[in-house]
Amino acid sequence: MKYNSLNSSMKRLGLLTLCLTLEACSSYILNQPLPSYAPESGYRFPEPGQTKSANSDSLFICLAFSGGGTRAAAFSYGVLEKLRNTQITWKGKKIKLLDEVDCISGISGGSFTAAYYGLFGDRIFEDFRPRFLDRDIQSELFYQLLNPLNWPRLASPKFNRIDLATELYDDTVFDHKTFDNLIHRKNRPYIILHATNLSSGERFEFTQDEFDLLGSDLTTFPVARAVTASSAFPFLLSPVTLKNYPEPQNFKIPKDITNGLSSYRGDRRFWHWAVRQNDYLNKDAKPYVHLMDGGLSDNIGLRALENAFRWGPIRRGISNNLIEKLVIIVVNAKTDDQDAISRDAVPPGLSDVAYKTTTIALDNYSFESIETMRDLTNQRKQVQDTLAVCNSRLNLCHAQNLFPNLSGNIDPVIINLNFELMPDPQRAKYLLSLPTSFSLPENAIDQLIDAGTELLDHSPEFQSLIQELNPPCKAETCP
């Protein structure tokens, strides 16, 4: 009897192990191959003038949400809330400023807010706090690791910590939505989620343009998986791995890449970007792509918007006279350096060195990204103004040959929001001291959300923009 009982228990244990092993295999998330190349379909940055949308192309607003865990997610949520509560008048139509937002670029913690708003719209103001901001995500992930039911899956080479994080976000935050759901919303803003290619250190965008190069279909890919890759901080989470499939038979190298590959002498930034993109087509050398935290390559999400301005859809919208006013709001949740190691004669330990080498360049790189974007827009505005003045004077002289104007004139506005700009030094110090984690107290969340409103209220660029978009009424039209 004892032998039969033991044998029965062993069978049940074996059956349980088999079930868990099968579950481990079925839980591994793999990107799917692209059945056919269709450059006009899929989740891509919409070309101004070629897509129907409730908002206009003429006022083109993009937001960049930085990394920084829950701190960044709450701060960017506060900015969305302020934009929703701000009324403007554009082309004679009174609307919420948030309804004119065309694109949001999200990194790491900021990608949670960007993706949630992209999927659910104004629902974010109803349930994003309890579903994400107010939760202790770190502890929940830790308990998942301690759960014995997950141990057989974690023992599999095809399942690791990043998969547990994806499952948690998929089940409790993003409702199992895929990029197909973003496509079928058929309205803006367009959401750009970023990770970092671990082999090259280059940005990786979860767009169909990027997935085309992998011979892969982004449509079926879970949004939670993209957000997990964007927030996969080194040492804490493992990389997200994508398979680099052979291209479909009808694939053609995109025109932007072929143009970039031939632009070495004219635009080396464009050439460098094209070379990196073209690398994905070498399937034998790169059968897999491993992705980590997007902050490692661009912690504020501005590089995608810079590229779109230099040679992408924003540039084409300006050149075709579709974009009249370009507004970019950078929501930068950077913290204070907290430089404790320089006060200690003893060299920092391994954990401190690992953290510093991972993050030390982020703030400097973010600063340069913002200033580069500001310089680019200012240069274009200066050239426009110079040509206008020159042609005006030539007209006075009845000159026949005028200088050709740039295709499309724009009035660019770059608004940089960060905690150092808080009017109250004590509040600034408090916000700058908040850790990069996925667990913050309720009071911290409140202050981060309020900071979005307060910084916009005290931003000279934002206030000037609102005054321009809400001109004083004439006497005969005033209520």
Short mmCIF file of C-alpha atoms in Angstrom, two decimals:
data_model
loop_
_atom_site.label_atom_id
_atom_site.label_comp_id
_atom_site.label_asym_id
_atom_site.label_seq_id
_atom_site.Cartn_x
_atom_site.Cartn_y
_atom_site.Cartn_z
CA MET A 1 0.00 0.00 0.00
CA LYS A 2 2.79 2.40 0.88
CA TYR A 3 4.51 1.58 -2.40
CA ASN A 4 1.29 2.23 -4.37
CA SER A 5 0.72 5.51 -2.53
CA LEU A 6 4.28 6.63 -3.17
CA ASN A 7 4.00 5.57 -6.80
CA SER A 8 0.77 7.53 -7.18
CA SER A 9 2.36 10.63 -5.64
CA MET A 10 5.34 10.34 -7.95
CA LYS A 11 3.03 10.10 -10.95
CA ARG A 12 1.13 13.21 -9.85
CA LEU A 13 4.43 15.06 -9.33
CA GLY A 14 5.64 13.92 -12.74
CA LEU A 15 2.39 15.03 -14.36
CA LEU A 16 2.63 18.43 -12.66
CA THR A 17 6.23 18.82 -13.81
CA LEU A 18 5.22 17.89 -17.37
CA CYS A 19 2.39 20.43 -17.35
CA LEU A 20 4.69 23.15 -16.05
CA THR A 21 7.31 22.27 -18.63
CA LEU A 22 4.75 22.45 -21.43
CA GLU A 23 3.53 25.76 -20.03
CA ALA A 24 7.11 27.03 -20.06
CA CYS A 25 7.44 26.18 -23.75
CA SER A 26 4.09 27.75 -24.63
CA SER A 27 4.84 30.91 -22.64
CA TYR A 28 7.90 31.88 -24.67
CA ILE A 29 6.95 34.91 -26.78
CA LEU A 30 8.44 34.99 -30.25
CA ASN A 31 7.89 37.59 -32.94
CA GLN A 32 6.19 36.19 -36.03
CA PRO A 33 7.48 36.16 -39.64
CA LEU A 34 6.17 38.64 -42.18
CA PRO A 35 4.08 36.80 -44.79
CA SER A 36 4.31 39.57 -47.38
CA TYR A 37 5.99 42.97 -47.61
CA ALA A 38 3.39 45.78 -47.65
CA PRO A 39 5.11 49.18 -47.19
CA GLU A 40 1.79 51.02 -47.11
CA SER A 41 0.33 49.03 -44.22
CA GLY A 42 1.24 48.18 -40.66
CA TYR A 43 2.07 50.38 -37.71
CA ARG A 44 4.13 53.21 -39.23
CA PHE A 45 4.62 56.93 -38.59
CA PRO A 46 1.67 58.45 -40.50
CA GLU A 47 2.60 60.72 -43.37
CA PRO A 48 1.00 64.17 -42.92
CA GLY A 49 -1.77 64.65 -45.45
CA GLN A 50 -2.16 60.94 -46.20
CA THR A 51 -4.17 59.81 -43.20
CA LYS A 52 -7.55 60.91 -41.93
CA SER A 53 -7.51 62.05 -38.33
CA ALA A 54 -9.62 64.17 -36.02
CA ASN A 55 -6.69 66.48 -35.36
CA SER A 56 -4.97 68.67 -37.91
CA ASP A 57 -1.60 68.33 -39.61
CA SER A 58 -1.02 72.07 -39.59
CA LEU A 59 -0.49 72.14 -35.80
CA PHE A 60 1.88 69.23 -35.25
CA ILE A 61 2.60 68.35 -31.61
CA CYS A 62 4.96 65.62 -30.45
CA LEU A 63 5.76 64.57 -26.89
CA ALA A 64 8.93 62.83 -25.68
CA PHE A 65 8.54 60.85 -22.44
CA SER A 66 11.86 59.99 -20.79
CA GLY A 67 12.91 56.96 -18.81
CA GLY A 68 12.91 56.89 -15.02
CA GLY A 69 10.58 54.13 -13.80
CA THR A 70 7.35 55.13 -12.06
CA ARG A 71 8.78 58.62 -11.57
CA ALA A 72 8.82 59.16 -15.34
CA ALA A 73 5.44 57.48 -15.86
CA ALA A 74 3.74 59.72 -13.26
CA PHE A 75 5.43 62.90 -14.50
CA SER A 76 4.40 62.26 -18.10
CA TYR A 77 0.87 61.40 -16.93
CA GLY A 78 0.71 64.80 -15.23
CA VAL A 79 1.69 66.50 -18.50
CA LEU A 80 -1.06 64.64 -20.37
CA GLU A 81 -3.54 65.74 -17.72
CA LYS A 82 -2.50 69.39 -18.12
CA LEU A 83 -2.77 69.22 -21.91
CA ARG A 84 -6.24 67.72 -21.59
CA ASN A 85 -7.31 70.65 -19.39
CA THR A 86 -5.86 73.28 -21.74
CA GLN A 87 -8.23 74.74 -24.33
CA ILE A 88 -6.92 76.28 -27.55
CA THR A 89 -8.32 77.69 -30.77
CA TRP A 90 -6.81 76.45 -34.01
CA LYS A 91 -8.17 77.27 -37.45
CA GLY A 92 -11.24 78.73 -35.76
CA LYS A 93 -11.96 75.54 -33.82
CA LYS A 94 -11.88 75.30 -30.03
CA ILE A 95 -10.29 72.06 -28.89
CA LYS A 96 -8.28 70.50 -26.10
CA LEU A 97 -4.55 70.82 -26.67
CA LEU A 98 -4.18 67.10 -25.98
CA ASP A 99 -6.43 66.33 -28.96
CA GLU A 100 -3.83 67.94 -31.25
CA VAL A 101 -0.98 65.68 -30.13
CA ASP A 102 0.27 63.75 -33.17
CA CYS A 103 3.02 61.53 -31.77
CA ILE A 104 4.45 60.37 -28.45
CA SER A 105 7.91 58.88 -28.14
CA GLY A 106 8.30 56.79 -24.99
CA ILE A 107 11.34 55.35 -23.24
CA SER A 108 11.40 52.90 -20.31
CA GLY A 109 9.12 54.27 -17.57
CA GLY A 110 7.69 56.84 -19.99
CA SER A 111 6.77 54.05 -22.40
CA PHE A 112 4.10 52.79 -19.97
CA THR A 113 2.24 56.11 -20.10
CA ALA A 114 2.74 56.51 -23.85
CA ALA A 115 1.53 52.99 -24.67
CA TYR A 116 -1.44 53.17 -22.31
CA TYR A 117 -2.65 56.46 -23.76
CA GLY A 118 -2.09 55.18 -27.30
CA LEU A 119 -4.22 52.10 -26.61
CA PHE A 120 -6.96 53.50 -24.39
CA GLY A 121 -7.08 57.27 -24.93
CA ASP A 122 -8.85 59.28 -22.23
CA ARG A 123 -9.45 56.13 -20.22
CA ILE A 124 -5.94 56.75 -18.90
CA PHE A 125 -7.37 59.45 -16.62
CA GLU A 126 -9.78 56.96 -15.07
CA ASP A 127 -7.68 53.92 -14.23
CA PHE A 128 -3.96 54.35 -14.99
CA ARG A 129 -3.17 55.27 -11.40
CA PRO A 130 -4.62 52.14 -9.78
CA ARG A 131 -3.57 49.87 -12.64
CA PHE A 132 0.05 51.02 -12.69
CA LEU A 133 1.22 54.17 -10.90
CA ASP A 134 -0.01 53.27 -7.41
CA ARG A 135 1.19 49.66 -7.54
CA ASP A 136 4.41 48.19 -6.17
CA ILE A 137 5.45 46.61 -9.44
CA GLN A 138 8.92 45.72 -8.12
CA SER A 139 7.52 43.58 -5.31
CA GLU A 140 5.04 41.91 -7.63
CA LEU A 141 7.86 40.91 -9.98
CA PHE A 142 9.92 39.65 -7.05
CA TYR A 143 7.04 37.49 -5.77
CA GLN A 144 6.67 36.04 -9.26
CA LEU A 145 10.29 34.91 -9.04
CA LEU A 146 9.66 33.33 -5.63
CA ASN A 147 6.57 31.47 -6.79
CA PRO A 148 7.52 27.73 -7.01
CA LEU A 149 5.10 27.31 -9.91
CA ASN A 150 7.37 29.52 -12.00
CA TRP A 151 10.62 27.70 -11.17
CA PRO A 152 10.33 24.97 -13.86
CA ARG A 153 9.61 27.67 -16.44
CA LEU A 154 12.56 29.76 -15.30
CA ALA A 155 14.77 26.69 -15.63
CA SER A 156 13.97 26.61 -19.35
CA PRO A 157 16.49 28.35 -21.64
CA LYS A 158 13.52 29.85 -23.49
CA PHE A 159 11.93 31.52 -20.48
CA ASN A 160 13.45 34.00 -18.05
CA ARG A 161 12.75 37.03 -15.85
CA ILE A 162 11.79 39.27 -18.75
CA ASP A 163 9.00 36.86 -19.70
CA LEU A 164 7.54 37.06 -16.19
CA ALA A 165 7.54 40.84 -16.46
CA THR A 166 5.81 40.68 -19.85
CA GLU A 167 3.12 38.39 -18.45
CA LEU A 168 2.52 40.70 -15.48
CA TYR A 169 2.19 43.81 -17.67
CA ASP A 170 0.11 41.98 -20.26
CA ASP A 171 -2.35 40.65 -17.66
CA THR A 172 -2.66 43.66 -15.36
CA VAL A 173 -1.89 46.78 -17.42
CA PHE A 174 -2.29 46.34 -21.18
CA ASP A 175 -5.17 43.83 -21.41
CA HIS A 176 -3.32 41.58 -23.90
CA LYS A 177 -3.41 44.27 -26.60
CA THR A 178 -1.14 43.99 -29.63
CA PHE A 179 0.08 46.55 -32.16
CA ASP A 180 -2.90 45.55 -34.28
CA ASN A 181 -5.06 47.27 -31.65
CA LEU A 182 -3.01 50.45 -32.08
CA ILE A 183 -3.54 50.25 -35.84
CA HIS A 184 -7.29 49.82 -35.52
CA ARG A 185 -7.72 52.81 -33.24
CA LYS A 186 -7.20 54.82 -36.45
CA ASN A 187 -6.46 58.03 -34.63
CA ARG A 188 -3.44 59.82 -33.30
CA PRO A 189 -1.16 60.08 -31.44
CA TYR A 190 1.26 57.68 -33.07
CA ILE A 191 3.24 55.90 -30.36
CA ILE A 192 6.97 55.19 -30.76
CA LEU A 193 8.32 52.74 -28.17
CA HIS A 194 12.09 52.35 -27.97
CA ALA A 195 14.58 49.74 -26.83
CA THR A 196 18.34 49.40 -27.35
CA ASN A 197 20.00 46.84 -29.62
CA LEU A 198 22.46 45.20 -27.24
CA SER A 199 24.95 44.26 -29.97
CA SER A 200 25.25 47.70 -31.59
CA GLY A 201 24.04 50.09 -28.89
CA GLU A 202 21.66 51.62 -31.44
CA ARG A 203 18.06 52.60 -30.86
CA PHE A 204 15.41 50.06 -31.84
CA GLU A 205 11.90 51.31 -32.58
CA PHE A 206 8.83 49.11 -32.35
CA THR A 207 7.48 50.16 -35.74
CA GLN A 208 6.64 48.10 -38.79
CA ASP A 209 9.45 49.89 -40.65
CA GLU A 210 11.93 48.38 -38.18
CA PHE A 211 10.21 44.99 -38.16
CA ASP A 212 10.25 44.90 -41.99
CA LEU A 213 14.03 44.64 -41.78
CA LEU A 214 13.63 41.62 -39.48
CA GLY A 215 11.19 40.00 -41.91
CA SER A 216 8.72 40.11 -39.03
CA ASP A 217 5.10 41.13 -38.47
CA LEU A 218 4.65 43.71 -35.71
CA THR A 219 0.85 43.39 -35.89
CA THR A 220 0.68 40.33 -33.62
CA PHE A 221 3.38 41.52 -31.22
CA PRO A 222 2.12 42.31 -27.68
CA VAL A 223 2.42 45.96 -26.67
CA ALA A 224 3.38 44.73 -23.19
CA ARG A 225 6.38 42.95 -24.72
CA ALA A 226 7.60 46.16 -26.37
CA VAL A 227 7.18 48.10 -23.12
CA THR A 228 9.05 45.37 -21.25
CA ALA A 229 11.96 45.60 -23.67
CA SER A 230 11.96 49.39 -23.37
CA SER A 231 12.21 49.16 -19.56
CA ALA A 232 14.53 46.12 -19.27
CA PHE A 233 17.22 47.70 -17.11
CA PRO A 234 20.53 45.79 -17.24
CA PHE A 235 21.34 43.40 -14.39
CA LEU A 236 17.73 43.49 -13.14
CA LEU A 237 16.00 42.02 -16.18
CA SER A 238 17.23 39.89 -19.05
CA PRO A 239 17.05 41.04 -22.70
CA VAL A 240 14.06 40.58 -24.99
CA THR A 241 15.08 38.48 -27.98
CA LEU A 242 13.65 38.83 -31.49
CA LYS A 243 14.20 36.46 -34.38
CA ASN A 244 15.59 37.97 -37.58
CA TYR A 245 13.67 36.11 -40.31
CA PRO A 246 14.47 35.92 -44.03
CA GLU A 247 12.75 38.69 -45.97
CA PRO A 248 9.58 37.94 -47.97
CA GLN A 249 10.17 37.43 -51.69
CA ASN A 250 8.60 40.79 -52.61
CA PHE A 251 10.73 42.78 -50.14
CA LYS A 252 12.48 45.91 -51.39
CA ILE A 253 14.98 47.95 -49.41
CA PRO A 254 13.12 51.09 -48.27
CA LYS A 255 13.92 54.29 -50.14
CA ASP A 256 15.04 56.08 -46.96
CA ILE A 257 17.76 53.45 -46.46
CA THR A 258 18.98 53.50 -50.08
CA ASN A 259 19.07 57.30 -50.00
CA GLY A 260 20.95 57.23 -46.71
CA LEU A 261 23.53 54.73 -47.96
CA SER A 262 24.41 57.11 -50.80
CA SER A 263 24.63 60.22 -48.60
CA TYR A 264 28.05 59.73 -46.98
CA ARG A 265 29.46 62.99 -48.33
CA GLY A 266 26.30 65.02 -47.90
CA ASP A 267 24.79 63.87 -44.61
CA ARG A 268 26.84 61.45 -42.52
CA ARG A 269 24.22 61.22 -39.82
CA PHE A 270 21.78 59.96 -42.44
CA TRP A 271 24.42 57.58 -43.81
CA HIS A 272 25.25 56.18 -40.35
CA TRP A 273 21.56 55.57 -39.61
CA ALA A 274 21.10 53.82 -42.97
CA VAL A 275 24.15 51.59 -42.44
CA ARG A 276 22.84 50.45 -39.04
CA GLN A 277 19.39 49.76 -40.47
CA ASN A 278 20.86 47.88 -43.41
CA ASP A 279 22.81 45.64 -41.00
CA TYR A 280 19.58 43.85 -40.09
CA LEU A 281 19.41 42.48 -43.63
CA ASN A 282 22.54 40.39 -43.01
CA LYS A 283 20.60 37.42 -41.72
CA ASP A 284 23.53 35.03 -41.51
CA ALA A 285 25.53 37.34 -39.25
CA LYS A 286 22.53 38.52 -37.20
CA PRO A 287 19.91 35.77 -36.87
CA TYR A 288 18.73 37.24 -33.55
CA VAL A 289 18.35 40.70 -32.05
CA HIS A 290 18.65 41.17 -28.28
CA LEU A 291 16.99 44.26 -26.80
CA MET A 292 17.50 46.08 -23.50
CA ASP A 293 16.32 49.32 -21.85
CA GLY A 294 15.74 52.09 -24.39
CA GLY A 295 17.43 54.57 -22.04
CA LEU A 296 20.83 53.08 -22.88
CA SER A 297 20.68 54.67 -26.34
CA ASP A 298 18.30 57.62 -25.81
CA ASN A 299 16.84 58.26 -22.37
CA ILE A 300 14.43 60.99 -23.45
CA GLY A 301 13.06 59.56 -26.71
CA LEU A 302 14.00 62.61 -28.76
CA ARG A 303 16.22 60.95 -31.38
CA ALA A 304 13.26 59.42 -33.22
CA LEU A 305 11.66 62.86 -33.49
CA GLU A 306 14.97 64.36 -34.59
CA ASN A 307 15.24 61.81 -37.41
CA ALA A 308 11.63 62.46 -38.43
CA PHE A 309 12.48 66.17 -38.56
CA ARG A 310 15.75 65.71 -40.47
CA TRP A 311 14.60 63.32 -43.21
CA GLY A 312 11.38 61.59 -42.15
CA PRO A 313 7.61 62.27 -42.10
CA ILE A 314 7.86 65.56 -40.19
CA ARG A 315 10.36 66.89 -42.76
CA ARG A 316 8.08 65.85 -45.61
CA GLY A 317 5.06 67.41 -43.90
CA ILE A 318 6.92 70.71 -43.61
CA SER A 319 8.22 70.58 -47.19
CA ASN A 320 4.69 69.94 -48.49
CA ASN A 321 3.34 72.96 -46.58
CA LEU A 322 1.15 70.73 -44.41
CA ILE A 323 2.82 71.49 -41.06
CA GLU A 324 2.68 75.18 -40.13
CA LYS A 325 3.56 75.00 -36.46
CA LEU A 326 5.72 72.32 -34.88
CA VAL A 327 5.64 71.86 -31.10
CA ILE A 328 7.85 69.36 -29.25
CA ILE A 329 7.44 68.94 -25.50
CA VAL A 330 10.23 67.03 -23.76
CA VAL A 331 9.14 65.50 -20.44
CA ASN A 332 12.48 64.75 -18.83
CA ALA A 333 12.28 62.95 -15.47
CA LYS A 334 16.02 63.07 -14.81
CA THR A 335 17.15 63.04 -11.17
CA ASP A 336 20.00 64.60 -9.23
CA ASP A 337 23.39 62.98 -9.66
CA GLN A 338 23.55 62.06 -5.96
CA ASP A 339 27.33 61.85 -6.28
CA ALA A 340 28.30 59.99 -3.12
CA ILE A 341 31.30 58.16 -4.59
CA SER A 342 33.36 61.36 -4.99
CA ARG A 343 33.18 61.94 -1.23
CA ASP A 344 34.70 58.58 -0.34
CA ALA A 345 38.41 57.75 -0.52
CA VAL A 346 37.58 54.05 -0.97
CA PRO A 347 36.98 53.10 -4.62
CA PRO A 348 33.33 52.25 -5.38
CA GLY A 349 32.24 48.64 -5.26
CA LEU A 350 31.20 46.48 -8.19
CA SER A 351 27.49 47.33 -7.92
CA ASP A 352 28.21 51.09 -7.88
CA VAL A 353 30.56 50.77 -10.85
CA ALA A 354 27.98 48.74 -12.78
CA TYR A 355 25.25 51.31 -12.09
CA LYS A 356 27.47 54.28 -12.97
CA THR A 357 28.76 52.77 -16.19
CA THR A 358 25.18 52.03 -17.21
CA THR A 359 23.76 55.47 -16.41
CA ILE A 360 26.62 57.99 -16.24
CA ALA A 361 26.33 59.16 -19.85
CA LEU A 362 22.53 59.36 -19.97
CA ASP A 363 22.09 62.89 -18.62
CA ASN A 364 24.88 64.31 -20.78
CA TYR A 365 23.50 62.57 -23.85
CA SER A 366 19.96 63.75 -23.04
CA PHE A 367 21.14 67.35 -22.68
CA GLU A 368 22.91 67.20 -26.05
CA SER A 369 19.83 65.66 -27.69
CA ILE A 370 17.61 68.49 -26.49
CA GLU A 371 20.09 71.18 -27.54
CA THR A 372 20.61 69.54 -30.95
CA MET A 373 16.87 69.55 -31.58
CA ARG A 374 16.63 73.15 -30.43
CA ASP A 375 19.53 74.14 -32.71
CA LEU A 376 17.97 72.36 -35.69
CA THR A 377 14.65 74.14 -35.37
CA ASN A 378 16.28 77.49 -34.66
CA GLN A 379 18.53 77.15 -37.70
CA ARG A 380 15.58 76.50 -39.96
CA LYS A 381 13.68 79.45 -38.51
CA GLN A 382 16.71 81.72 -38.98
CA VAL A 383 17.15 80.66 -42.61
CA GLN A 384 13.46 81.24 -43.27
CA ASP A 385 13.60 84.72 -41.71
CA THR A 386 16.83 85.64 -43.53
CA LEU A 387 15.43 84.64 -46.93
CA ALA A 388 12.24 86.57 -46.25
CA VAL A 389 14.18 89.75 -45.36
CA CYS A 390 16.48 89.43 -48.39
CA ASN A 391 13.58 88.91 -50.79
CA SER A 392 11.68 91.80 -49.24
CA ARG A 393 14.60 94.15 -49.91
CA LEU A 394 15.10 92.81 -53.43
CA ASN A 395 11.43 93.48 -54.08
CA LEU A 396 11.92 97.09 -53.07
CA CYS A 397 14.67 97.31 -55.71
CA HIS A 398 12.38 95.66 -58.28
CA ALA A 399 14.91 92.84 -58.66
CA GLN A 400 13.94 90.06 -61.02
CA ASN A 401 15.85 87.20 -59.38
CA LEU A 402 14.77 86.47 -55.84
CA PHE A 403 16.27 83.87 -53.51
CA PRO A 404 14.23 80.66 -53.54
CA ASN A 405 12.32 80.20 -50.29
CA LEU A 406 12.55 76.95 -48.34
CA SER A 407 9.79 74.48 -49.08
CA GLY A 408 7.43 75.04 -46.19
CA ASN A 409 7.84 77.62 -43.46
CA ILE A 410 7.35 76.54 -39.87
CA ASP A 411 7.20 78.17 -36.48
CA PRO A 412 8.94 75.63 -34.20
CA VAL A 413 8.60 75.51 -30.41
CA ILE A 414 10.73 73.29 -28.15
CA ILE A 415 9.57 73.02 -24.53
CA ASN A 416 11.87 71.25 -22.07
CA LEU A 417 10.35 70.21 -18.75
CA ASN A 418 12.49 68.90 -15.89
CA PHE A 419 12.44 69.07 -12.12
CA GLU A 420 15.34 71.54 -11.93
CA LEU A 421 12.92 74.17 -13.29
CA MET A 422 10.46 73.85 -10.40
CA PRO A 423 9.82 77.30 -8.87
CA ASP A 424 10.05 75.94 -5.30
CA PRO A 425 13.67 74.80 -4.59
CA GLN A 426 12.53 72.41 -1.87
CA ARG A 427 10.06 70.68 -4.15
CA ALA A 428 12.70 70.53 -6.86
CA LYS A 429 15.14 68.91 -4.43
CA TYR A 430 12.52 66.36 -3.36
CA LEU A 431 11.55 65.39 -6.93
CA LEU A 432 15.20 65.18 -8.01
CA SER A 433 15.89 62.78 -5.13
CA LEU A 434 13.19 60.25 -6.06
CA PRO A 435 14.68 56.88 -7.05
CA THR A 436 14.40 55.18 -10.42
CA SER A 437 12.15 52.33 -9.40
CA PHE A 438 8.72 50.86 -10.09
CA SER A 439 7.47 51.52 -6.58
CA LEU A 440 6.83 54.99 -5.13
CA PRO A 441 4.66 56.20 -2.22
CA GLU A 442 1.29 57.82 -2.95
CA ASN A 443 2.51 61.27 -1.92
CA ALA A 444 5.38 61.07 -4.41
CA ILE A 445 2.97 60.11 -7.20
CA ASP A 446 0.76 63.10 -6.32
CA GLN A 447 3.70 65.48 -6.44
CA LEU A 448 5.00 64.10 -9.71
CA ILE A 449 1.60 64.49 -11.37
CA ASP A 450 1.25 68.03 -10.01
CA ALA A 451 4.73 68.84 -11.32
CA GLY A 452 3.52 68.34 -14.88
CA THR A 453 0.93 71.08 -14.47
CA GLU A 454 3.17 73.40 -12.46
CA LEU A 455 6.09 73.25 -14.87
CA LEU A 456 3.87 73.97 -17.87
CA ASP A 457 2.26 76.86 -15.98
CA HIS A 458 5.72 78.35 -15.36
CA SER A 459 7.17 77.59 -18.79
CA PRO A 460 7.62 80.84 -20.78
CA GLU A 461 7.59 78.87 -24.05
CA PHE A 462 4.36 77.09 -23.16
CA GLN A 463 2.61 80.22 -21.97
CA SER A 464 3.66 82.05 -25.13
CA LEU A 465 2.30 79.18 -27.20
CA ILE A 466 -1.05 79.25 -25.40
CA GLN A 467 -1.35 83.01 -25.87
CA GLU A 468 -0.65 82.59 -29.57
CA LEU A 469 -3.22 79.80 -29.89
CA ASN A 470 -5.79 81.79 -27.88
CA PRO A 471 -5.51 85.34 -29.26
CA PRO A 472 -7.56 88.02 -27.51
CA CYS A 473 -10.97 88.45 -29.10
CA LYS A 474 -11.94 91.56 -31.02
CA ALA A 475 -14.50 93.86 -29.46
CA GLU A 476 -17.25 92.76 -31.82
CA THR A 477 -16.58 89.07 -31.24
CA CYS A 478 -16.05 89.08 -27.47
CA PRO A 479 -18.79 87.35 -25.49
#
